[in-house]
Amino acid sequence: MTEEILRSTGLRASYITHLFGMNREVKVVDDVSLSIRKNEVFGIAGESGCGKTTLLKLIAGFCRPPLKVQSGSVEFMGDPGKPLSLLEATDEELYGIRWRQISYIMQGSMNVLNPVRRIYKSFIDFAYPHMGRMAEKDFRDSVTAHLDKLRLGKEVLDSYPHELSGGMRQRVTIGLATICSPSIIIADEPTTALDVVVQRETLGLMKRLQRELGHTIILVTHDLAVHANMADRIAIMYAGTIAEEGSTKDIFEAPAHPYTQHLIRSLPHIGDKERKGYLKGAPPNLADPPAGCRFHPRCPIAIARCAQEAPSLKACSGGTRAACFLAD
Ligand code: SF4
């Protein structure tokens, strides 16, 4: 079995706000346990608002109010034999691993490039402080060589972000996230703003770089087609919980959870003549989630037990693990 690089255990977290004398708790991550391995692409899928981005923040150690962890842990196994608890780490410890060990491609990250700084200055701002005692000339050479792998010429370094296309800006942010050769790259919807042709090219480059450099990618997107092309394993999230996880092949060929089955059935196919089915209702309000299985108000096969008890993940005959009493 491939070595584990990051593990979350029983993670529960909420956004807690106090507005006009009212306390509000949004239970956005509920009992999430994941084991992520070295050198894999681990996909996290689910509809908007299901807690994917919050889960990513937690597993990257970005936990700031109003987000609060109620229970559970996140451990990073960067140093063999000495796991680091990311939720208890000091700011200094987190600074020590950011960029060099764990880097982050944020949602809409094309827009994080400072519009009044040339691209090379962004590399100096973000990455250079993490490159040890490297001379600046050597750093510039290594950035040039790295951008070349992303099919960006050296003239890009002296450009401003507005002088580049969307696809080029996104490749610059991928370059920023990978220049320090981190063990884990967390990518939150990295290609959402791109058209399909540029998206395909960008994903191909990310995958090639991942194979060359051997890092782990944790990839969040609602687009199952992207997961099908990129991920080795996938976790499907629903309303803050993991509904199902497994290898990409097993998730697509033998989904066991009714929600995953619905997602797979909804994918368009060439030659489709019939309208796709839809799920009744809407995702639950996470400030007041339903008791039992969070999917039960929308589940087409729910039984009485589903409204009273929350199912845990269990192994299914198709190879996945699903949180459903009736899986299999
Ligand atoms: Fe549906 Fe019940 Fe399974 Fe939840 S536990 S997915 S409600 S059958």
CSV table of C-alpha atoms and ligand atoms in Angstrom, one decimal:
chain,number,residue,atom,x,y,z
A,1,MET,CA,0.0,0.0,0.0
A,2,THR,CA,1.3,3.5,-0.9
A,3,GLU,CA,2.5,5.6,2.0
A,4,GLU,CA,0.1,8.0,3.7
A,5,ILE,CA,1.0,11.7,3.5
A,6,LEU,CA,-2.0,13.4,5.1
A,7,ARG,CA,-4.8,12.1,7.4
A,8,SER,CA,-7.9,13.7,8.8
A,9,THR,CA,-9.7,11.8,11.5
A,10,GLY,CA,-13.3,12.6,12.7
A,11,LEU,CA,-13.1,16.2,11.6
A,12,ARG,CA,-16.0,18.4,12.6
A,13,ALA,CA,-16.0,22.1,12.1
A,14,SER,CA,-18.6,25.0,11.9
A,15,TYR,CA,-18.8,28.6,11.1
A,16,ILE,CA,-19.9,30.4,14.2
A,17,THR,CA,-21.2,34.0,13.8
A,18,HIS,CA,-22.7,36.5,16.3
A,19,LEU,CA,-24.9,39.0,14.5
A,20,PHE,CA,-27.4,41.4,16.0
A,21,GLY,CA,-27.3,39.4,19.3
A,22,MET,CA,-28.0,36.1,17.4
A,23,ASN,CA,-25.6,33.2,17.5
A,24,ARG,CA,-25.6,31.1,14.3
A,25,GLU,CA,-23.7,27.9,13.8
A,26,VAL,CA,-23.3,26.4,10.3
A,27,LYS,CA,-22.1,22.8,10.6
A,28,VAL,CA,-20.1,22.7,7.4
A,29,VAL,CA,-17.8,19.7,8.0
A,30,ASP,CA,-19.2,16.7,9.8
A,31,ASP,CA,-17.1,13.7,10.8
A,32,VAL,CA,-14.7,13.6,7.9
A,33,SER,CA,-12.0,11.0,7.9
A,34,LEU,CA,-9.7,10.8,4.9
A,35,SER,CA,-6.4,9.2,4.2
A,36,ILE,CA,-4.4,10.8,1.4
A,37,ARG,CA,-1.3,9.0,-0.1
A,38,LYS,CA,2.0,10.1,-1.5
A,39,ASN,CA,2.1,10.8,-5.3
A,40,GLU,CA,-1.6,10.4,-5.9
A,41,VAL,CA,-4.2,12.8,-7.2
A,42,PHE,CA,-7.0,12.8,-4.7
A,43,GLY,CA,-10.3,14.3,-5.9
A,44,ILE,CA,-13.0,15.8,-3.8
A,45,ALA,CA,-16.3,16.3,-5.6
A,46,GLY,CA,-19.7,17.6,-4.6
A,47,GLU,CA,-22.1,20.4,-5.4
A,48,SER,CA,-21.5,24.1,-4.4
A,49,GLY,CA,-21.9,24.8,-0.7
A,50,CYS,CA,-21.3,21.2,0.4
A,51,GLY,CA,-18.1,22.1,2.4
A,52,LYS,CA,-15.4,21.2,-0.1
A,53,THR,CA,-13.5,24.5,0.2
A,54,THR,CA,-13.8,24.6,4.0
A,55,LEU,CA,-12.5,21.0,4.2
A,56,LEU,CA,-9.5,22.1,2.0
A,57,LYS,CA,-8.8,25.0,4.3
A,58,LEU,CA,-8.8,22.7,7.3
A,59,ILE,CA,-6.5,20.2,5.8
A,60,ALA,CA,-4.2,23.0,4.8
A,61,GLY,CA,-4.1,24.2,8.4
A,62,PHE,CA,-6.0,27.5,7.6
A,63,CYS,CA,-8.5,27.6,10.5
A,64,ARG,CA,-9.4,31.2,11.4
A,65,PRO,CA,-12.6,32.6,13.0
A,66,PRO,CA,-15.5,32.4,12.3
A,67,LEU,CA,-14.4,28.8,11.3
A,68,LYS,CA,-14.0,26.7,14.4
A,69,VAL,CA,-12.9,23.1,14.7
A,70,GLN,CA,-15.2,21.1,17.2
A,71,SER,CA,-13.3,17.9,17.1
A,72,GLY,CA,-11.0,15.7,15.1
A,73,SER,CA,-7.4,16.1,13.8
A,74,VAL,CA,-5.4,16.6,10.6
A,75,GLU,CA,-1.9,15.2,10.5
A,76,PHE,CA,0.7,15.8,7.9
A,77,MET,CA,3.4,13.1,7.6
A,78,GLY,CA,6.0,15.2,5.9
A,79,ASP,CA,8.7,14.1,8.3
A,80,PRO,CA,8.6,10.3,8.6
A,81,GLY,CA,8.0,9.2,12.1
A,82,LYS,CA,7.0,12.7,13.3
A,83,PRO,CA,3.5,13.7,12.1
A,84,LEU,CA,2.6,17.3,12.5
A,85,SER,CA,-0.9,18.2,13.8
A,86,LEU,CA,-1.9,21.0,11.4
A,87,LEU,CA,-4.7,22.1,13.6
A,88,GLU,CA,-2.4,22.5,16.6
A,89,ALA,CA,0.7,23.8,14.8
A,90,THR,CA,2.1,27.2,15.7
A,91,ASP,CA,2.2,30.0,13.1
A,92,GLU,CA,5.9,29.4,12.9
A,93,GLU,CA,5.5,25.7,12.2
A,94,LEU,CA,2.8,26.4,9.5
A,95,TYR,CA,5.1,29.1,7.9
A,96,GLY,CA,7.8,26.4,7.8
A,97,ILE,CA,5.8,24.0,5.8
A,98,ARG,CA,3.8,26.4,3.5
A,99,TRP,CA,5.0,26.5,-0.1
A,100,ARG,CA,7.9,24.2,0.7
A,101,GLN,CA,5.7,21.3,1.8
A,102,ILE,CA,2.1,22.2,1.3
A,103,SER,CA,1.0,24.8,-1.3
A,104,TYR,CA,-2.4,26.0,-2.4
A,105,ILE,CA,-3.9,27.0,-5.7
A,106,MET,CA,-6.9,29.0,-4.5
A,107,GLN,CA,-10.3,29.3,-6.2
A,108,GLY,CA,-10.1,32.2,-8.7
A,109,SER,CA,-6.4,32.2,-8.1
A,110,MET,CA,-5.8,33.9,-11.5
A,111,ASN,CA,-7.0,37.0,-9.7
A,112,VAL,CA,-4.5,36.7,-6.8
A,113,LEU,CA,-1.7,38.0,-9.0
A,114,ASN,CA,-1.0,41.5,-8.0
A,115,PRO,CA,-2.1,43.6,-11.0
A,116,VAL,CA,0.7,46.2,-10.4
A,117,ARG,CA,3.6,43.7,-9.9
A,118,ARG,CA,5.3,42.0,-12.8
A,119,ILE,CA,5.1,38.2,-12.7
A,120,TYR,CA,8.7,37.7,-11.5
A,121,LYS,CA,8.0,40.0,-8.5
A,122,SER,CA,5.1,37.7,-7.5
A,123,PHE,CA,7.6,34.8,-7.5
A,124,ILE,CA,9.9,36.9,-5.3
A,125,ASP,CA,7.0,37.9,-3.0
A,126,PHE,CA,5.5,34.4,-2.6
A,127,ALA,CA,8.2,31.8,-3.2
A,128,TYR,CA,11.7,33.3,-2.8
A,129,PRO,CA,11.5,33.6,1.0
A,130,HIS,CA,11.0,29.8,1.1
A,131,MET,CA,14.0,28.9,-1.1
A,132,GLY,CA,16.6,28.8,1.7
A,133,ARG,CA,19.8,30.7,0.9
A,134,MET,CA,19.4,30.5,-2.9
A,135,ALA,CA,21.0,33.5,-4.7
A,136,GLU,CA,18.5,35.6,-6.5
A,137,LYS,CA,20.1,35.0,-9.9
A,138,ASP,CA,19.8,31.3,-9.4
A,139,PHE,CA,16.2,31.7,-8.3
A,140,ARG,CA,15.4,33.6,-11.5
A,141,ASP,CA,17.0,30.8,-13.6
A,142,SER,CA,15.1,28.1,-11.7
A,143,VAL,CA,11.8,30.1,-12.2
A,144,THR,CA,12.6,30.4,-15.9
A,145,ALA,CA,13.2,26.7,-16.2
A,146,HIS,CA,10.1,25.8,-14.2
A,147,LEU,CA,7.9,28.1,-16.3
A,148,ASP,CA,9.3,26.4,-19.4
A,149,LYS,CA,7.8,23.1,-18.2
A,150,LEU,CA,4.5,24.9,-18.1
A,151,ARG,CA,5.1,26.2,-21.7
A,152,LEU,CA,5.6,29.8,-20.6
A,153,GLY,CA,8.5,31.7,-22.2
A,154,LYS,CA,10.9,33.8,-20.1
A,155,GLU,CA,9.3,37.0,-21.3
A,156,VAL,CA,6.3,36.2,-19.1
A,157,LEU,CA,8.4,37.1,-16.1
A,158,ASP,CA,8.6,40.7,-17.1
A,159,SER,CA,4.9,41.0,-18.0
A,160,TYR,CA,2.0,42.3,-15.9
A,161,PRO,CA,-0.9,39.9,-15.3
A,162,HIS,CA,-3.2,41.9,-17.6
A,163,GLU,CA,-0.8,41.3,-20.5
A,164,LEU,CA,-1.4,37.5,-20.2
A,165,SER,CA,-4.4,35.4,-21.3
A,166,GLY,CA,-6.5,33.6,-18.6
A,167,GLY,CA,-4.8,30.3,-19.4
A,168,MET,CA,-1.3,31.8,-19.0
A,169,ARG,CA,-2.2,33.5,-15.7
A,170,GLN,CA,-3.5,30.1,-14.4
A,171,ARG,CA,-0.3,28.4,-15.5
A,172,VAL,CA,1.7,31.1,-13.7
A,173,THR,CA,-0.3,30.4,-10.5
A,174,ILE,CA,0.4,26.6,-11.0
A,175,GLY,CA,4.1,27.6,-11.4
A,176,LEU,CA,3.9,29.6,-8.1
A,177,ALA,CA,2.4,26.6,-6.3
A,178,THR,CA,4.9,24.1,-7.6
A,179,ILE,CA,8.2,26.0,-7.8
A,180,CYS,CA,9.3,24.9,-4.3
A,181,SER,CA,8.5,21.2,-5.1
A,182,PRO,CA,6.1,20.8,-2.3
A,183,SER,CA,4.9,17.3,-1.1
A,184,ILE,CA,1.2,18.4,-1.4
A,185,ILE,CA,-0.5,20.8,-3.7
A,186,ILE,CA,-4.1,21.7,-2.8
A,187,ALA,CA,-6.0,22.9,-5.8
A,188,ASP,CA,-9.4,24.4,-5.4
A,189,GLU,CA,-11.4,24.6,-8.7
A,190,PRO,CA,-8.1,25.3,-10.6
A,191,THR,CA,-9.7,25.4,-14.0
A,192,THR,CA,-13.2,26.7,-13.4
A,193,ALA,CA,-12.8,30.1,-15.1
A,194,LEU,CA,-11.1,28.6,-18.2
A,195,ASP,CA,-12.7,27.5,-21.5
A,196,VAL,CA,-12.7,23.8,-22.2
A,197,VAL,CA,-9.7,23.8,-24.6
A,198,VAL,CA,-7.5,25.8,-22.2
A,199,GLN,CA,-8.9,23.7,-19.3
A,200,ARG,CA,-7.8,20.5,-21.0
A,201,GLU,CA,-4.3,21.9,-21.7
A,202,THR,CA,-3.9,23.2,-18.1
A,203,LEU,CA,-5.0,19.9,-16.6
A,204,GLY,CA,-2.6,18.0,-18.9
A,205,LEU,CA,0.3,20.2,-17.7
A,206,MET,CA,-0.7,19.7,-14.0
A,207,LYS,CA,-0.8,16.0,-14.4
A,208,ARG,CA,2.5,15.9,-16.3
A,209,LEU,CA,4.2,18.0,-13.6
A,210,GLN,CA,2.7,15.8,-10.9
A,211,ARG,CA,4.2,12.7,-12.5
A,212,GLU,CA,7.6,14.4,-13.0
A,213,LEU,CA,7.9,15.9,-9.5
A,214,GLY,CA,6.0,13.1,-7.7
A,215,HIS,CA,3.9,15.3,-5.4
A,216,THR,CA,0.4,14.7,-4.2
A,217,ILE,CA,-2.5,16.8,-5.5
A,218,ILE,CA,-5.7,17.3,-3.6
A,219,LEU,CA,-8.1,18.5,-6.3
A,220,VAL,CA,-11.4,20.0,-5.5
A,221,THR,CA,-13.9,20.6,-8.3
A,222,HIS,CA,-17.7,20.0,-8.8
A,223,ASP,CA,-16.8,18.8,-12.4
A,224,LEU,CA,-16.8,15.0,-12.4
A,225,ALA,CA,-15.3,15.0,-15.9
A,226,VAL,CA,-12.2,16.7,-14.5
A,227,HIS,CA,-12.0,14.1,-11.8
A,228,ALA,CA,-12.4,11.3,-14.3
A,229,ASN,CA,-9.3,12.7,-16.2
A,230,MET,CA,-7.1,13.6,-13.2
A,231,ALA,CA,-7.9,11.8,-10.0
A,232,ASP,CA,-6.6,8.4,-8.8
A,233,ARG,CA,-9.2,8.3,-6.0
A,234,ILE,CA,-12.3,10.4,-5.3
A,235,ALA,CA,-14.3,11.4,-2.3
A,236,ILE,CA,-17.9,12.5,-2.9
A,237,MET,CA,-19.1,15.1,-0.4
A,238,TYR,CA,-22.7,15.8,0.4
A,239,ALA,CA,-23.8,18.5,3.0
A,240,GLY,CA,-20.5,18.4,4.9
A,241,THR,CA,-20.1,14.7,5.0
A,242,ILE,CA,-18.3,12.1,2.9
A,243,ALA,CA,-21.0,10.1,1.1
A,244,GLU,CA,-18.6,7.8,-0.7
A,245,GLU,CA,-14.9,7.3,-1.5
A,246,GLY,CA,-13.0,4.9,-3.7
A,247,SER,CA,-10.8,4.6,-6.8
A,248,THR,CA,-11.9,6.7,-9.7
A,249,LYS,CA,-12.6,3.5,-11.7
A,250,ASP,CA,-14.8,2.1,-8.9
A,251,ILE,CA,-16.6,5.3,-8.3
A,252,PHE,CA,-17.6,5.6,-12.0
A,253,GLU,CA,-18.2,1.9,-12.6
A,254,ALA,CA,-19.8,0.8,-9.4
A,255,PRO,CA,-21.1,3.7,-7.4
A,256,ALA,CA,-22.9,2.4,-4.2
A,257,HIS,CA,-24.3,5.6,-2.6
A,258,PRO,CA,-27.6,6.9,-4.1
A,259,TYR,CA,-26.2,10.4,-4.4
A,260,THR,CA,-23.1,9.2,-6.3
A,261,GLN,CA,-25.3,7.1,-8.5
A,262,HIS,CA,-27.4,10.2,-9.3
A,263,LEU,CA,-24.2,12.3,-10.1
A,264,ILE,CA,-22.9,9.6,-12.4
A,265,ARG,CA,-26.3,9.2,-14.1
A,266,SER,CA,-26.5,12.9,-14.7
A,267,LEU,CA,-23.3,13.1,-16.7
A,268,PRO,CA,-24.1,14.0,-20.4
A,269,HIS,CA,-23.2,11.4,-23.0
A,270,ILE,CA,-22.9,11.8,-26.8
A,271,GLY,CA,-26.2,10.8,-28.4
A,272,ASP,CA,-28.3,11.3,-25.3
A,273,LYS,CA,-31.9,11.6,-26.4
A,274,GLU,CA,-33.8,11.5,-23.1
A,275,ARG,CA,-33.9,14.2,-20.4
A,276,LYS,CA,-31.8,13.4,-17.3
A,277,GLY,CA,-33.6,12.7,-14.1
A,278,TYR,CA,-33.2,15.2,-11.2
A,279,LEU,CA,-33.1,14.9,-7.4
A,280,LYS,CA,-36.1,16.3,-5.6
A,281,GLY,CA,-35.6,19.1,-3.1
A,282,ALA,CA,-32.5,21.1,-2.4
A,283,PRO,CA,-29.3,20.6,-0.4
A,284,PRO,CA,-30.0,21.1,3.4
A,285,ASN,CA,-29.4,24.3,5.3
A,286,LEU,CA,-26.2,23.5,7.2
A,287,ALA,CA,-27.3,25.8,10.0
A,288,ASP,CA,-30.0,23.2,10.7
A,289,PRO,CA,-29.1,20.0,9.0
A,290,PRO,CA,-31.5,17.1,9.0
A,291,ALA,CA,-31.0,14.4,11.7
A,292,GLY,CA,-29.8,11.0,10.6
A,293,CYS,CA,-28.4,10.7,7.1
A,294,ARG,CA,-28.1,14.2,5.8
A,295,PHE,CA,-29.2,13.0,2.4
A,296,HIS,CA,-32.5,11.4,3.6
A,297,PRO,CA,-34.9,14.1,2.6
A,298,ARG,CA,-33.8,13.8,-1.0
A,299,CYS,CA,-33.0,10.1,-1.1
A,300,PRO,CA,-35.2,8.0,-3.4
A,301,ILE,CA,-34.7,4.8,-1.4
A,302,ALA,CA,-34.7,6.2,2.2
A,303,ILE,CA,-36.1,4.0,5.0
A,304,ALA,CA,-37.3,5.1,8.5
A,305,ARG,CA,-33.9,4.4,10.1
A,306,CYS,CA,-32.3,7.0,7.7
A,307,ALA,CA,-34.0,9.8,9.5
A,308,GLN,CA,-32.8,8.7,13.0
A,309,GLU,CA,-29.2,7.5,12.6
A,310,ALA,CA,-26.2,8.7,10.6
A,311,PRO,CA,-24.6,6.0,8.5
A,312,SER,CA,-20.8,5.5,8.6
A,313,LEU,CA,-18.6,4.6,5.7
A,314,LYS,CA,-18.5,0.9,5.0
A,315,ALA,CA,-16.9,-1.2,2.3
A,316,CYS,CA,-19.1,-2.2,-0.6
A,317,SER,CA,-18.8,-5.0,-3.1
A,318,GLY,CA,-18.0,-2.7,-6.0
A,319,GLY,CA,-14.7,-1.6,-4.2
A,320,THR,CA,-15.8,1.8,-2.8
A,321,ARG,CA,-16.8,2.8,0.8
A,322,ALA,CA,-20.2,4.4,1.1
A,323,ALA,CA,-22.1,6.0,4.0
A,324,CYS,CA,-25.4,4.4,3.3
A,325,PHE,CA,-27.4,1.7,5.2
A,326,LEU,CA,-28.7,0.3,1.9
A,327,ALA,CA,-25.4,0.3,-0.1
A,328,ASP,CA,-25.0,-3.1,-1.7
B,1,SF4,FE1,-30.5,7.1,1.4
B,1,SF4,FE2,-30.7,6.0,3.8
B,1,SF4,FE3,-28.6,5.5,2.3
B,1,SF4,FE4,-28.9,7.9,3.4
B,1,SF4,S1,-28.6,6.0,4.5
B,1,SF4,S2,-28.3,7.4,1.3
B,1,SF4,S3,-31.1,8.2,3.2
B,1,SF4,S4,-30.8,4.9,1.9
